[in-house]
Short mmCIF file of C-alpha atoms in Angstrom, two decimals:
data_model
loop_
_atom_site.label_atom_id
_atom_site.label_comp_id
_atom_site.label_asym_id
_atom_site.label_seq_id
_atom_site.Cartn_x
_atom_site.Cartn_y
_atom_site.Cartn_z
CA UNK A 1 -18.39 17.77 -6.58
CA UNK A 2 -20.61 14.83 -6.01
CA UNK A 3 -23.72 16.52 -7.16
CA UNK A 4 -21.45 16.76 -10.69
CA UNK A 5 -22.10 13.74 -12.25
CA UNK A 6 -25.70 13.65 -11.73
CA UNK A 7 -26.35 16.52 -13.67
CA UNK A 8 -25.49 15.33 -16.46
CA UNK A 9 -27.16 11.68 -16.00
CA UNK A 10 -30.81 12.63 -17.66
CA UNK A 11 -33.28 10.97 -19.60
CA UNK A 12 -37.02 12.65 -20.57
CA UNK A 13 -36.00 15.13 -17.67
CA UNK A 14 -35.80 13.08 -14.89
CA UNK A 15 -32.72 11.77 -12.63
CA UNK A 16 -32.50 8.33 -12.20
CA UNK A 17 -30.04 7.17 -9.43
CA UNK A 18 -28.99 3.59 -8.62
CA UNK A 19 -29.18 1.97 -5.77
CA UNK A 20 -25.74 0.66 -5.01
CA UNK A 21 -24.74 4.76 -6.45
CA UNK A 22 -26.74 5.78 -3.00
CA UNK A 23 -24.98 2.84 -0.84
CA UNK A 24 -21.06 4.37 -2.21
CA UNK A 25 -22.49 7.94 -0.96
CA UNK A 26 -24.56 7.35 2.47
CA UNK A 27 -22.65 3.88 3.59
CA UNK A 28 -18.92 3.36 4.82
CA UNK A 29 -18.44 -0.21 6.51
CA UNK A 30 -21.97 -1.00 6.18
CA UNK A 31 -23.10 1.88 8.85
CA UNK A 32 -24.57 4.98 7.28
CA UNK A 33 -22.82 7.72 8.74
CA UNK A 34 -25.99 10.08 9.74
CA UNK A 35 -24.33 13.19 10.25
CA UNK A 36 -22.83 12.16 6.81
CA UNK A 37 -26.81 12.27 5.64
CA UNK A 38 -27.64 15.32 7.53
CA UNK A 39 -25.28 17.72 6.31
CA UNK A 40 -26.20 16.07 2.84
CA UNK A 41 -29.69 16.69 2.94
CA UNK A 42 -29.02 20.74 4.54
CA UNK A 43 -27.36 21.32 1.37
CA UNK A 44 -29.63 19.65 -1.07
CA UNK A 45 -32.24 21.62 1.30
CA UNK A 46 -30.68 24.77 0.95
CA UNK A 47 -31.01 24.84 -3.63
CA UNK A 48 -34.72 25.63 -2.56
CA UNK A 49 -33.64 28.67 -0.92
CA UNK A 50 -31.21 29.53 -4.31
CA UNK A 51 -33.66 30.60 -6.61
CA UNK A 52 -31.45 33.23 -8.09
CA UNK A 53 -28.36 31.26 -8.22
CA UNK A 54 -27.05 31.54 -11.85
CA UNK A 55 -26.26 27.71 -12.38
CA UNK A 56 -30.20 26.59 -12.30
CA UNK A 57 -29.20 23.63 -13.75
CA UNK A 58 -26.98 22.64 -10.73
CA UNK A 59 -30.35 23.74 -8.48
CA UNK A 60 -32.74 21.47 -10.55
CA UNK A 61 -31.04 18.16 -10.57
CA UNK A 62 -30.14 18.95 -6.99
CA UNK A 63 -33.67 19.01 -6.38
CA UNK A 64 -34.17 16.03 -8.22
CA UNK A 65 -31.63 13.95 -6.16
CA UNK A 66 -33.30 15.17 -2.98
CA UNK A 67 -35.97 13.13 -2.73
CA UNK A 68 -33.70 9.67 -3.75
CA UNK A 69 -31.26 10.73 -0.49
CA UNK A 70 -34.15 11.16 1.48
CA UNK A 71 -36.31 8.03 0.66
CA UNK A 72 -32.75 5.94 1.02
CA UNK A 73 -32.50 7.03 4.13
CA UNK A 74 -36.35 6.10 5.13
CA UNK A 75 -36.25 2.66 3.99
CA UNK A 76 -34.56 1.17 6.60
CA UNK A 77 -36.99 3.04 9.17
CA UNK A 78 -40.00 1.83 7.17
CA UNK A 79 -38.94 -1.86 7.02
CA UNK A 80 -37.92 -1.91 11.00
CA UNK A 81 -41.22 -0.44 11.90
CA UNK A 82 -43.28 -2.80 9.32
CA UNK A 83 -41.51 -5.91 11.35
CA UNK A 84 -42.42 -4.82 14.73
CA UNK A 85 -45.12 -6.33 16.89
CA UNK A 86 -48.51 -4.80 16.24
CA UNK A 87 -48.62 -3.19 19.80
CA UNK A 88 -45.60 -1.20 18.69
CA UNK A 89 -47.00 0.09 15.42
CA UNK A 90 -48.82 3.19 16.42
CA UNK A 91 -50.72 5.57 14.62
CA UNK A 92 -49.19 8.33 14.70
CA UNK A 93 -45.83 7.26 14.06
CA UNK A 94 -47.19 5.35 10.96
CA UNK A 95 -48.93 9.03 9.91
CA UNK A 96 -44.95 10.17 10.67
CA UNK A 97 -43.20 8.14 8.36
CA UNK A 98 -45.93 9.04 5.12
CA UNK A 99 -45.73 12.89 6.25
CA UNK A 100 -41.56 12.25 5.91
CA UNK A 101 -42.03 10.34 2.20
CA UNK A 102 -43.69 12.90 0.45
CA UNK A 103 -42.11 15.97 2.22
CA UNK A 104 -38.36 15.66 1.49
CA UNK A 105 -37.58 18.94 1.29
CA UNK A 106 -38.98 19.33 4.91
CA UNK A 107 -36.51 18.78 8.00
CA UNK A 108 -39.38 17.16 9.99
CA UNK A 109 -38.99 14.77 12.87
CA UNK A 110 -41.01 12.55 14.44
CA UNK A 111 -39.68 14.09 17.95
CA UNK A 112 -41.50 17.10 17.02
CA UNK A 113 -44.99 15.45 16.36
CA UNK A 114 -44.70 13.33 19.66
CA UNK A 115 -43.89 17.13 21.28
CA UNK A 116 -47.21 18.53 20.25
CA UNK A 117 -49.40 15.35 21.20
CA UNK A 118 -47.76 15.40 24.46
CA UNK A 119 -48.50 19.18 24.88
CA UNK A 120 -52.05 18.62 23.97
CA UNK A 121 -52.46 15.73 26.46
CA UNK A 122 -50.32 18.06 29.18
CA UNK A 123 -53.04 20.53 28.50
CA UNK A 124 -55.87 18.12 29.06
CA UNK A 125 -54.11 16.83 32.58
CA UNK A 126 -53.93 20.42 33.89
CA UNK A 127 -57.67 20.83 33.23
CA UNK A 128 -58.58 17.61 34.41
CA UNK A 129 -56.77 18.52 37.81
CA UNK A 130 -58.88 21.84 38.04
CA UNK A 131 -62.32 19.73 37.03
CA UNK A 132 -61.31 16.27 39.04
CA UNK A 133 -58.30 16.68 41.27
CA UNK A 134 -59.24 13.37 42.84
CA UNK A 135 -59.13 11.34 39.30
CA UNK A 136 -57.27 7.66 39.02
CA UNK A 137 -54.79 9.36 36.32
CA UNK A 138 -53.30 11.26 39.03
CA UNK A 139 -51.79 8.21 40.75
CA UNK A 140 -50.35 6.34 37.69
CA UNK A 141 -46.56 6.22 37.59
CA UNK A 142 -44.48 7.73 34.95
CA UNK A 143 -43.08 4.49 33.68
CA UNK A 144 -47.02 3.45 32.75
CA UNK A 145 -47.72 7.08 31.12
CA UNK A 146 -44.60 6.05 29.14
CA UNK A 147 -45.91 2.87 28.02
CA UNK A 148 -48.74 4.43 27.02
CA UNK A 149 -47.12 6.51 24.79
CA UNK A 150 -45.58 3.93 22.46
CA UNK A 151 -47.54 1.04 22.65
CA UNK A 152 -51.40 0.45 21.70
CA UNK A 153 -53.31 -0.17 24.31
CA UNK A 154 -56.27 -2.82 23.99
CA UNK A 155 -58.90 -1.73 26.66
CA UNK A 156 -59.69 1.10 28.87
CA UNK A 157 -57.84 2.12 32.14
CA UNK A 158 -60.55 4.12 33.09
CA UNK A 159 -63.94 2.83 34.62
CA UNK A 160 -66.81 4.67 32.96
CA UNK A 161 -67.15 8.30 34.28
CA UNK A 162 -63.30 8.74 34.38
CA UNK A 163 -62.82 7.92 31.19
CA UNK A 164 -65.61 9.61 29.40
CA UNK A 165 -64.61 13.06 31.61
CA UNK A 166 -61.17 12.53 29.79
CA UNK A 167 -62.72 12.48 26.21
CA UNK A 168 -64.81 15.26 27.02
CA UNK A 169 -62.00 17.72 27.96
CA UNK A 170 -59.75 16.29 24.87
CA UNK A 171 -62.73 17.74 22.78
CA UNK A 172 -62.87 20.93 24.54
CA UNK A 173 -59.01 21.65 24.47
CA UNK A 174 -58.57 20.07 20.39
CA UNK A 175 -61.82 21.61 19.04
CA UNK A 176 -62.78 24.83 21.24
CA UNK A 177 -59.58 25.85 22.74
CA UNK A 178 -56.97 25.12 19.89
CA UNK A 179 -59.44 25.28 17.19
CA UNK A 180 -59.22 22.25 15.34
CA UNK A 181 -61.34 21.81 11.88
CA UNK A 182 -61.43 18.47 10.15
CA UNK A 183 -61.85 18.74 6.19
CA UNK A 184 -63.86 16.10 4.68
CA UNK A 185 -64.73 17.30 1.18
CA UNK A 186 -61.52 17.54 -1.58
CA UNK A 187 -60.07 19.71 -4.05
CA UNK A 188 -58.59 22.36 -1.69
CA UNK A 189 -55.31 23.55 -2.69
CA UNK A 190 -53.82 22.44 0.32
CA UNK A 191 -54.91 18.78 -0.72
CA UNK A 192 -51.58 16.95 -0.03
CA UNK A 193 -50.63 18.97 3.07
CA UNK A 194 -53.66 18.41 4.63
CA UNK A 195 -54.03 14.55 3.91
CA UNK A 196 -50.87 13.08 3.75
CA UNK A 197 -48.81 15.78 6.71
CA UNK A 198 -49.58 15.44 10.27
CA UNK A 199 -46.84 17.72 10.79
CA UNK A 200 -48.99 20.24 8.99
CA UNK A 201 -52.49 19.50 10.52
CA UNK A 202 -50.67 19.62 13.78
CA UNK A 203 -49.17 23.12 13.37
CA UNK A 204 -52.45 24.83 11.45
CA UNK A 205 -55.03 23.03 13.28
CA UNK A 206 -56.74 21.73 10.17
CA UNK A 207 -56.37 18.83 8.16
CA UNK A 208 -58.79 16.05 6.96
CA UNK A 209 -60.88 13.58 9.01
CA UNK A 210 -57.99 10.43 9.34
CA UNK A 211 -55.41 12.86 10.57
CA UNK A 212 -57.85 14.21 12.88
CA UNK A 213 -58.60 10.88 13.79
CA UNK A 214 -55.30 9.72 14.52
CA UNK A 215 -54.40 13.29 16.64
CA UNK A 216 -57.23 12.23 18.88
CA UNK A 217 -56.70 8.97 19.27
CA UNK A 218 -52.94 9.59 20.13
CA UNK A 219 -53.45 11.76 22.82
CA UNK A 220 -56.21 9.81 24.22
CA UNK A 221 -53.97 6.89 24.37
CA UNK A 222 -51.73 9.03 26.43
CA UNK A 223 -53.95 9.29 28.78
CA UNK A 224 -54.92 5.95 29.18
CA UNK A 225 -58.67 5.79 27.15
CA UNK A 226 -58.09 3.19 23.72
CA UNK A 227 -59.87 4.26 21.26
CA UNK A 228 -59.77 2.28 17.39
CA UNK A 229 -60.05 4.15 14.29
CA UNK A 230 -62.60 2.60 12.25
CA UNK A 231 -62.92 2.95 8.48
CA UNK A 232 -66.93 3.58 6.80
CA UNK A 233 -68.12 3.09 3.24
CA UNK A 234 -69.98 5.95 2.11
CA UNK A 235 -72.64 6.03 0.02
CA UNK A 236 -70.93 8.05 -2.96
CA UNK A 237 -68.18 6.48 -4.68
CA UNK A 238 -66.08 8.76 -5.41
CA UNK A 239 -65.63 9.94 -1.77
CA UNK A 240 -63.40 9.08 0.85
CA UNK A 241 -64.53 6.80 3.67
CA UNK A 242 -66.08 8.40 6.63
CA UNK A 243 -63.41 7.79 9.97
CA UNK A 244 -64.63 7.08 13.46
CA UNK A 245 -62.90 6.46 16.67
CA UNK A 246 -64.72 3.60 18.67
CA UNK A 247 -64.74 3.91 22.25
CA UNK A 248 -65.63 0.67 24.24
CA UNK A 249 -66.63 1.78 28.04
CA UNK A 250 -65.67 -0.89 30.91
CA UNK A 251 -69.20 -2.67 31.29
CA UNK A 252 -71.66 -0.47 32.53
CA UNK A 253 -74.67 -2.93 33.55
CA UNK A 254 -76.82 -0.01 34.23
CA UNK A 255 -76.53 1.52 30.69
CA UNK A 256 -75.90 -0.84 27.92
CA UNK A 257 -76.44 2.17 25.32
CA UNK A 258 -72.64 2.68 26.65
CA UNK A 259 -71.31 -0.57 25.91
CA UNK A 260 -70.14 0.76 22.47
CA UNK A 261 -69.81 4.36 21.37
CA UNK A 262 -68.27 6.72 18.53
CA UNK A 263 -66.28 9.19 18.64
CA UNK A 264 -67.39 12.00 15.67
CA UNK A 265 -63.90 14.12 15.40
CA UNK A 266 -65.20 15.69 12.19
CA UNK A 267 -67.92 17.07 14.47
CA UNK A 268 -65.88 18.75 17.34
CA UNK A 269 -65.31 15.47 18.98
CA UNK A 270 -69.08 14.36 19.28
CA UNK A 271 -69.58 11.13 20.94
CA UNK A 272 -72.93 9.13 18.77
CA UNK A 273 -74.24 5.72 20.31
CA UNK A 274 -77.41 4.26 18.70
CA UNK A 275 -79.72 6.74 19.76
CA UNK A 276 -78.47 9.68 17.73
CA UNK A 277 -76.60 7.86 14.80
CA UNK A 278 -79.48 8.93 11.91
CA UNK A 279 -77.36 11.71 10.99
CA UNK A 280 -74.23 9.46 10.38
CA UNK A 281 -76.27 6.76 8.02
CA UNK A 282 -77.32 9.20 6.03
CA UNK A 283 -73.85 9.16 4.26
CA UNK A 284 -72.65 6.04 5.62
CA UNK A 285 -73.92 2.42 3.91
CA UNK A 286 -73.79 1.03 7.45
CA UNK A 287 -75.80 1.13 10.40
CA UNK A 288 -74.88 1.14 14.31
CA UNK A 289 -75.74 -2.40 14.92
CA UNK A 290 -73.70 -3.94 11.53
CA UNK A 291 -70.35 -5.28 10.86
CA UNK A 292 -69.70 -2.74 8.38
CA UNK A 293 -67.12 -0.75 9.04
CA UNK A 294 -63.52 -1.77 9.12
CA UNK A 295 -60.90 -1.41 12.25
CA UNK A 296 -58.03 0.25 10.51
CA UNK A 297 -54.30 -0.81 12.37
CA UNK A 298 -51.73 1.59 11.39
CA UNK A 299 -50.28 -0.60 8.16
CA UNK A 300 -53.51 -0.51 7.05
CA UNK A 301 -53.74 2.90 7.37
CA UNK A 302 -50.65 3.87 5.14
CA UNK A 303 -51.96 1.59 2.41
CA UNK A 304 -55.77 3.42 2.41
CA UNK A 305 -54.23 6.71 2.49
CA UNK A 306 -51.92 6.12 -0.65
CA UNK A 307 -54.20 4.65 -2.53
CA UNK A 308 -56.51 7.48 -1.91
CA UNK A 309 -53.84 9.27 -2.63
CA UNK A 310 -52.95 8.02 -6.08
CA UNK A 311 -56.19 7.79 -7.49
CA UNK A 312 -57.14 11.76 -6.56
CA UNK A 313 -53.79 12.44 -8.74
CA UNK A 314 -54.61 10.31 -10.99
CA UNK A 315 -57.96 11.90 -11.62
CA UNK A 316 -57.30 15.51 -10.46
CA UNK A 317 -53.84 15.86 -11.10
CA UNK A 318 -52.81 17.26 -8.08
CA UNK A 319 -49.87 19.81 -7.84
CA UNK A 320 -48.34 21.82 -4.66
CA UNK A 321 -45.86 24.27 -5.45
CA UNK A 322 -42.84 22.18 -5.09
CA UNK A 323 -43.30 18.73 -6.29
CA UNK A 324 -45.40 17.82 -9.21
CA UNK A 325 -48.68 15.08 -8.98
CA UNK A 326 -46.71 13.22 -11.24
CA UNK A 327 -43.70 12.89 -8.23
CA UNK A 328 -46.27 12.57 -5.99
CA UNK A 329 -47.61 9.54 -7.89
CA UNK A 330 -44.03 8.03 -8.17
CA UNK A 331 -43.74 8.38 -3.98
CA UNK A 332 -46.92 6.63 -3.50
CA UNK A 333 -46.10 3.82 -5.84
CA UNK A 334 -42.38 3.30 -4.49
CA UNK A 335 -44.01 3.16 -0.77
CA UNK A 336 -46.29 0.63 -1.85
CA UNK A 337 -43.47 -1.46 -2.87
CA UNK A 338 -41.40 -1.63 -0.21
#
C-alpha cells in the first residue's frame, strides 16, 4: 500500500516526504484529482480514530504523513489568495486558511465558517426588522449583499443612525444573545484552538481578541458597516497587542466626537471615542488622537498571528493533545515561507 514505503523512510523520528513524492500521489496530467485527495485524507483521518489497531507503527507514520497531504493540498489555495487584489483578501477567509494549516486532522471548510457569519448577520436582520422595519438595508438587492460578502468594503453604506443601530444589535446578538467571550490573557490550555481556529471560536463562542475581531468585523461587513481592525502596542512586552475595530461614521457636522470611533469587542462590543478612552491607555502606549496603532489587512494579519504564534512555543512550549509545539513550530515556519 502507498502508506508502505513511508514507514519505513525515518530519520530522528520524523517523516520527511519530497515534494515531487506528493506531485506522483495527488497529480495525474497536471490536475490534482480532489476526490483523489479527499478519500486520501478520510483515511489518513480515520488512524486517529484506530487507537487500538495492533500495527501502531502503520498509525504513527500515517499520522505523520497527514499533515504533508494536507499542507500540499493548501499551497496552491494560499498562493491564489496571496495574488488576489486586496479588496478580495478578506479577513475571515485569511483566519480560514491558518485555522486549515495547523488543524490537518480536522475536515474543516471554509463553507462552514461563511455559514455561521451569515447566520449571525441573518440573526441581526430579523431583529433589525422588529427594531427598524423602515431601515435602508431592507431595500438593497441581493446581488449587493453578495458583494458584500466577499469583497472589503472601504466606507460606510449607512448614514449615521443606521449604521450605528446595526453595530448595536451585532453586539447584542454576538455578546448577550450567543454569549461570546474574548480571551486576552495566555496560557490556557486551549491556547492554539483559541488563537489560531476560527472554526473553534465560532462553534464555542470564545476565542481571543483578533478572532473576535475578525467575527465582528465579518458580519458587519455583511451588512454593509466597514469596519478596520487595527493593531495597539501595549505597554508590557511580553503581551499581545490590544485589537480594535475602527468605525468611521459618514460626516456628522453636528457631532464631530463621531467622526472616528472604536469598536471594544473584548468588552461586549463597546463603542470608545475620545471621551471615554482613559481606560484603553492605560494598557495601550497610544492615545486617541496619535498615529499609533497599525491598520492590519488580512496578509498582515496571518504574519502577526504566526509570529505570535512561534514565539509563545518557543517560550512556553505549547502542546494540544494531538500535535506537538514542536509541529506546531514547523507549520508556522513553513507558512511563513511560502
Amino acid at each position: 500500500m502507498w502508506l508502505d514505503e513511508y514507514r519505513y523512510r525515518r530519520y530522528s523520528k520524523k517523516v520527511f516526504v519530497e515534494e515531487k513524492e506528493l506531485d506522483a500521489l495527488m497529480h495525474s496530467n497536471k490536475v490534482i484529482h480532489h476526490l483523489y485527495y479527499y478519500l486520501l485524507m478520510d483515511e489518513l483521518r480515520s488512524l486517529y480514530k484506530r487507537s487500538q489497531r495492533t500495527d501502531l507503527t502503520y498509525i504513527y507514520y500515517g499520522k505523520e504523513l497527514l499533515p504533508h497531504v494536507r499542507h500540499y493540498y493548501l499551497k496552491p489555495m494560499w498562493h491564489e489568495f496571496m495574488n488576489r487584489p486586496i479588496k478580495q483578501q478578506i479577513l475571515e477567509e485569511a483566519a480560514t486558511l491558518v485555522a486549515q494549516w495547523f488543524q490537518p486532522e480536522q475536515h474543516m471548510c471554509y463553507s462552514y465558517v461563511t455559514t455561521e457569519l451569515e447566520n449571525i448577520a441573518q440573526q441581526v436582520m430579523e431583529r433589525l426588522e422588529v427594531v427598524n422595519p423602515q431601515h435602508q438595508i431592507f431595500s438593497v438587492s441581493r446581488e449587493q449583499i453578495s458583494s458584500w460578502t466577499s469583497n472589503n468594503i472601504d466606507k460606510d453604506q449607512w448614514n449615521n443612525s443606521d449604521a450605528r443601530q446595526i453595530l448595536n444589535i451585532l453586539s447584542e446578538i454576538l455578546f448577550e444573545k450567543q454569549m461570546f467571550q474574548g480571551i486576552k490573557t495566555f496560557g490556557n490550555t486551549d491556547f492554539l484552538r483559541n488563537y489560531l481556529c476560527i472554526n473553534y471560536v465560532l462553534k464555542e463562542k470564545c476565542g481571543y481578541i483578533v478572532l473576535l475581531a475578525i467575527v465582528f468585523q465579518a458580519v458587519a461587513r455583511r451588512l454593509g458597516v466597514c469596519c478596520n481592525l487595527l493593531s495597539f502596542p501595549v505597554l508590557e512586552v511580553s503581551t499581545e497587542d490590544y485589537w480594535l475595530l475602527q468605525w468611521k461614521p459618514k460626516c456628522n457636522v453636528t457631532n464631530p466626537d463621531d467622526e472616528v470611533l472604536y469598536i471594544d469587542v473584548l468588552h461586549g462590543g463597546i463603542i470608545l471615542n475620545k471621551n471615554n478612552w482613559s481606560r484603553i491607555c492605560e494598557v495601550v502606549q497610544c492615545s486617541i488622537s496619535s498615529d499609533g496603532y497599525y491598520r492590519i489587512n488580512s496578509l498582515e494579519v496571518i504574519m502577526y498571528k504566526i509570529s505570535y504564534l512561534l514565539n509563545e512555543i518557543r517560550i512556553h512550549k505549547i502542546n494540544d493533545s494531538n500535535i506537538s509545539s514542536h509541529k506546531h513550530m514547523q507549520f508556522g515556519i513553513d507558512l511563513l515561507n511560502l
